Coordinates of C-alpha atoms and ligand atoms in Angstrom, one line a residue:
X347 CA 213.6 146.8 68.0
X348 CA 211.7 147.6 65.0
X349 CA 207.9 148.7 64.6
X350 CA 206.2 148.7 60.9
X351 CA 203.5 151.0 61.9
X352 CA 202.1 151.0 58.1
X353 CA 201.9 147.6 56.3
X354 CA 199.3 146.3 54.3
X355 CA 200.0 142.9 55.1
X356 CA 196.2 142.3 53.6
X357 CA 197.1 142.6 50.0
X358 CA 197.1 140.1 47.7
X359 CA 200.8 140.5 47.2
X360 CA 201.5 139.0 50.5
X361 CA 198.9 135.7 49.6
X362 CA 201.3 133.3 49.0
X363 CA 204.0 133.8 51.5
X364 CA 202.9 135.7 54.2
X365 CA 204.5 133.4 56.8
X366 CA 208.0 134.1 55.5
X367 CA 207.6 138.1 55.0
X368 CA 206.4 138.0 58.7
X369 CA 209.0 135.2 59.8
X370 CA 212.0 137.8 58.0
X371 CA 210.4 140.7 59.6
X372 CA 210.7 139.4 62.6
X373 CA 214.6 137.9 61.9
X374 CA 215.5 142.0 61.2
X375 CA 213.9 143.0 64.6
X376 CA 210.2 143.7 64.0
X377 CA 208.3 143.4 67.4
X378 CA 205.2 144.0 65.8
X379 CA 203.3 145.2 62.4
X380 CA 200.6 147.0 62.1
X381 CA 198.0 146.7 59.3
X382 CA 195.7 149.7 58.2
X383 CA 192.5 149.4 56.1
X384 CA 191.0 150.8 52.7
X385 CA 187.6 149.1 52.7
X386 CA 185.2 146.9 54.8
X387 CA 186.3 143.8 53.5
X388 CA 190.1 144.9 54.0
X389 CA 189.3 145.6 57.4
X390 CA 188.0 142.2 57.8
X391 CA 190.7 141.1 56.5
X392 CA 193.2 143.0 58.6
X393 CA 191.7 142.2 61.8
X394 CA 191.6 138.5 61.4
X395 CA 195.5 138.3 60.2
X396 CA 195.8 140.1 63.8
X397 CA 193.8 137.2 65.4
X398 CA 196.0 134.8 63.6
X399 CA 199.8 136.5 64.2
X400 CA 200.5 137.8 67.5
X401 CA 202.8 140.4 66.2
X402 CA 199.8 141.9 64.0
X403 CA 198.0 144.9 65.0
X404 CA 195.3 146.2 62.5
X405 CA 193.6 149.6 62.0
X406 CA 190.0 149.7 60.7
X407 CA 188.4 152.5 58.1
X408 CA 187.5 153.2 54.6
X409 CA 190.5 154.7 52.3
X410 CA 189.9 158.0 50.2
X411 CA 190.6 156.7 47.3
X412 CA 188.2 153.2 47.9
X413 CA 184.8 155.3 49.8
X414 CA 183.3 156.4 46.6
X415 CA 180.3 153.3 47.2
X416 CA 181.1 153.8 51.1
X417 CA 177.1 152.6 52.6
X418 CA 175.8 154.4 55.7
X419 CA 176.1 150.5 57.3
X420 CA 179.8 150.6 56.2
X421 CA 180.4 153.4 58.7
X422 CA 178.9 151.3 61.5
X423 CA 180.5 148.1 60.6
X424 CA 184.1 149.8 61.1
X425 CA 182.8 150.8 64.5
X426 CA 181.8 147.6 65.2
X427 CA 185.0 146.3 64.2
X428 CA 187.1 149.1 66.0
X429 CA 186.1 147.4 69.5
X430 CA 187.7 144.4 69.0
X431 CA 191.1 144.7 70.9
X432 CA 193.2 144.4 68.4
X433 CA 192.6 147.5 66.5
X434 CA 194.5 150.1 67.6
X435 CA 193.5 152.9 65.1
X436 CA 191.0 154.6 62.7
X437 CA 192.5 154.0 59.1
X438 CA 193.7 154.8 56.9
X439 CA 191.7 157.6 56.2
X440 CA 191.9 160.9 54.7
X441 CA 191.7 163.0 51.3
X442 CA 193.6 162.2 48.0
X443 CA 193.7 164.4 45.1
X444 CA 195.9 162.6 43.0
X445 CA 193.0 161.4 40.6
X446 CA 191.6 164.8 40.1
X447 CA 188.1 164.9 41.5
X448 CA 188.0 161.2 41.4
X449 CA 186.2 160.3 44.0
X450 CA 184.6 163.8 44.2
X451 CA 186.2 165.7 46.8
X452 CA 183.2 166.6 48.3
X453 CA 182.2 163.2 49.1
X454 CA 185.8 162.0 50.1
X455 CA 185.6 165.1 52.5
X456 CA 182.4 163.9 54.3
X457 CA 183.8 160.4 54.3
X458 CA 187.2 161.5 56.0
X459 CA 184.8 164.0 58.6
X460 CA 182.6 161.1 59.4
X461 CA 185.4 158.5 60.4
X462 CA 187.0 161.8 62.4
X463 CA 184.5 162.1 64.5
X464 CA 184.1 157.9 65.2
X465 CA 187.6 157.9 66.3
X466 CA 186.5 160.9 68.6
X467 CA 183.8 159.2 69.8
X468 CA 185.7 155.5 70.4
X469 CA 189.1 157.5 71.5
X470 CA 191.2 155.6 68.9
X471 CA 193.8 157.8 67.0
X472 CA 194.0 158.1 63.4
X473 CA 195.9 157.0 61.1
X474 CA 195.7 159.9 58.1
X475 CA 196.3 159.5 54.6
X476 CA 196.5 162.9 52.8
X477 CA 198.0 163.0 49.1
X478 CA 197.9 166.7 47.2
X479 CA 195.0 167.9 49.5
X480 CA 196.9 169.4 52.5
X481 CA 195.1 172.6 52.7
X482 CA 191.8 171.0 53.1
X483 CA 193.3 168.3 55.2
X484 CA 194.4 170.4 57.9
X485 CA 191.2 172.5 57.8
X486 CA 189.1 169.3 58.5
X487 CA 191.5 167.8 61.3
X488 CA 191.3 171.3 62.6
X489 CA 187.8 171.4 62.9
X490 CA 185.6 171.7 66.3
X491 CA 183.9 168.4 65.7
X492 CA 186.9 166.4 65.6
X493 CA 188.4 165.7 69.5
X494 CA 191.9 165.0 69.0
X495 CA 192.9 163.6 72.4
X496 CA 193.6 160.1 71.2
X497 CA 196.2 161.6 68.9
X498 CA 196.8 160.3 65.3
X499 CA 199.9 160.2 62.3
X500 CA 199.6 162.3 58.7
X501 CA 201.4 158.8 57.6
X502 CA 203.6 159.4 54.2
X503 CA 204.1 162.5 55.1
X504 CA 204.4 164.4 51.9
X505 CA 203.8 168.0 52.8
X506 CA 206.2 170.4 53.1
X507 CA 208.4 171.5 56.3
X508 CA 205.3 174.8 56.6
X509 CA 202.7 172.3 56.9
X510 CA 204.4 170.1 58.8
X511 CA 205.0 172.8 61.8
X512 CA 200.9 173.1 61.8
X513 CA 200.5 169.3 62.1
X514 CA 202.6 168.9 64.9
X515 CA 201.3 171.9 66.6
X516 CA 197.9 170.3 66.3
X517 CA 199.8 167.0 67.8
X518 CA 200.1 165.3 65.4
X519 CA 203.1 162.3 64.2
X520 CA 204.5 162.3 61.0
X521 CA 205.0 158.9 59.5
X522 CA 207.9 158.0 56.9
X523 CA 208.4 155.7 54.3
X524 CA 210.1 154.3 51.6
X525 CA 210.7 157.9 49.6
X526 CA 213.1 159.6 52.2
X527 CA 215.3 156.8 50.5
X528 CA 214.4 158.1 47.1
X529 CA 217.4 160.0 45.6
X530 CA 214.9 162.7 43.5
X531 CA 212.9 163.0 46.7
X532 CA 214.3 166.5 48.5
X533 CA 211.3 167.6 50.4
X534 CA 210.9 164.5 52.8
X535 CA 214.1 164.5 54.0
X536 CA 213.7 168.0 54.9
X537 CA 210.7 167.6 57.3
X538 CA 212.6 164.8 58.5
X539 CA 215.4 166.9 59.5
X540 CA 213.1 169.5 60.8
X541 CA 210.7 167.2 63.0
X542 CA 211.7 166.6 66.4
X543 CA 212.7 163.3 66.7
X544 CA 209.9 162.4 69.5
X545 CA 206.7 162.8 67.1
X546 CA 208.4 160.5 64.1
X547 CA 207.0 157.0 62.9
X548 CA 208.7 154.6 60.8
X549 CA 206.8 152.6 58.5
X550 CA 207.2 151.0 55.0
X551 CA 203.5 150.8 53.5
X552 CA 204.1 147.5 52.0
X553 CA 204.0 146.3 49.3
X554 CA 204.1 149.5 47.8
X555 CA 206.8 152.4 47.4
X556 CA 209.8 150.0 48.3
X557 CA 212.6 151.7 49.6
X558 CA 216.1 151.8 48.0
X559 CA 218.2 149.4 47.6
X560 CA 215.0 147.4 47.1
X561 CA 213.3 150.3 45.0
X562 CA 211.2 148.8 42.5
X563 CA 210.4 145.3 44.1
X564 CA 207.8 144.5 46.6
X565 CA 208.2 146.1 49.5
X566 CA 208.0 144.2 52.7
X567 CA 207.9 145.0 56.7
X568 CA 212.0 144.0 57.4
X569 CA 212.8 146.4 54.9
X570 CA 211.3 149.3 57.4
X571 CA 215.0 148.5 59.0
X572 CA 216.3 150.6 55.8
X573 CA 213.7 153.4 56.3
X574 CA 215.4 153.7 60.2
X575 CA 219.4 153.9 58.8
X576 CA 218.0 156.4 56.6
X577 CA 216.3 158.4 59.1
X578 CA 219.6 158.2 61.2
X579 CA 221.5 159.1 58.4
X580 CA 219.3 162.7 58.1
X581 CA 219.0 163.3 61.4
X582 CA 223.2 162.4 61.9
X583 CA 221.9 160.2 65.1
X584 CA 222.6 156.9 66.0
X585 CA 220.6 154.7 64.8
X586 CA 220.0 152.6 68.2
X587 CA 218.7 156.6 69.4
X588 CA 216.4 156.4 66.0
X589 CA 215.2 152.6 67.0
X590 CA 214.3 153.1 70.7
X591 CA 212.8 157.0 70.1
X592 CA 210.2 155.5 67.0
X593 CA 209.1 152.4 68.9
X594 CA 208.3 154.3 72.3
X595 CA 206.1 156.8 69.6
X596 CA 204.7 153.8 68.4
X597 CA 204.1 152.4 71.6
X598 CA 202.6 155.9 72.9
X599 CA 200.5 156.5 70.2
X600 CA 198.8 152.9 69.2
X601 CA 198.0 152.3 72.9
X602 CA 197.9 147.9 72.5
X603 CA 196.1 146.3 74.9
X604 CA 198.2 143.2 75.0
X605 CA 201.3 145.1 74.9
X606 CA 204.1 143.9 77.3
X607 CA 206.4 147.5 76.5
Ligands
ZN1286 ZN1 198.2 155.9 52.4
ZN1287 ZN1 198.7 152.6 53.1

């Protein structure tokens, strides 16, 4: 059994046919999906596709690169929606760099420390989306004001294998996706191969970053069956030992409350 424990199943892309990307997930093995946020609406959104598919899970939180209008009432409307059952997580939240100081790092910082401390307070894990802004990434998940009991994935994982040792000291998972397929891509498959097998999460972060042989298209949640051959692949393990380790991770870290594993 399969988990896609990263899918925007949300987006747009998946308007027209989301019946049949779930229907095919589920034909490769997917026990269940779930589906992180990037705004208030998108939680809204995530959280009633989880009302309307049993298999759908969905994580509520404002995005780094969508909080730079993020409302004080924002903040309390994710909380409000975090006690609906079917969220199992605070996300996806975090710090991204790619765009320069765009939102300004300062304010994506406070954003990211805000929603750290909510999952604290609601003991939901989080669900951490951290793109060229490591350094200041570990400092904040680091800090005092953060309780890290509930746990929480750096999802993506881009870092590199010295950062990596400091996030799963700290407890953390490290999530994977589509790029450990990527030919060019040499440092993901190195944490891969370093990570102990027990604090690794499969995912595919549909639609985006599709991974080979579908590289290019849309991605969708069966393909996260090509993510797991990969990760057998690096870690020269069977892949039913790569199946059964990621979903109990899943399973230990998104607690559900409806869950019959
Ligand atoms: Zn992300
Ligand atoms: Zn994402």
């Amino acid at each position: 059994m399969l988990i896609d424990t990263h899918c925007h199943l949300d987006d747009a892309a998946f308007q027209d046919d989301l019946d049949a990307v779930i229907a095919r997930a589920q034909s490769q093995g997917v026990a269940w999906i779930l589906d992180p946020s990037t705004t208030v609406a998108t939680s809204e959104r995530a959280l009633s596709l989880a009302h309307q598919y049993d298999c759908v899970y969905a994580a509520v939180g404002l995005h780094p690169e969508d909080c730079a209008d993020a409302e004080p009432e924002d903040f309390a409307r994710i909380a409000e929606l975090a006690a609906d059952p079917k969220v199992l997580a605070i996300g996806e939240i975090g710090l991204d760099y790619h765009w320069d100081d765009n939102p300004p790092k300062a304010h994506q910082k406070d954003v990211f420390a805000r929603q750290l401390e909510m999952a604290g307070e609601l003991n939901l894990p989080v669900i951490i989306h951290d793109r060229d802004a490591h350094g200041d990434a570990v400092d904040l998940v680091k800090s005092k004001s953060f309780s890290r009991d509930a746990g929480g994935v750096f999802h993506c994982y881009s870092g590199s294998v010295e950062t990596a040792k400091i996030l799963l000291d700290l407890g953390f998972y490290l999530g994977f996706d589509g790029p450990i397929t990527f030919k060019n891509n040499k440092k993901s498959p190195e944490v891969v191969a370093y990570a102990p097998l027990d604090r690794l999460l499969i995912e595919t972060d549909s639609p985006y970053m599709a991974p080979v042989p579908h590289r290019g298209k849309r991605n969708e949640p069966a393909f996260v069956s090509d993510i797991a051959a990969k990760m057998a692949e690096i870690k020269n393990l069977p892949l039913e030992k790569i199946l059964e380790t990621t979903q109990a991770n899943a399973e230990a870290l998104f607690k559900r409350k409806d869950g019959d594993a």
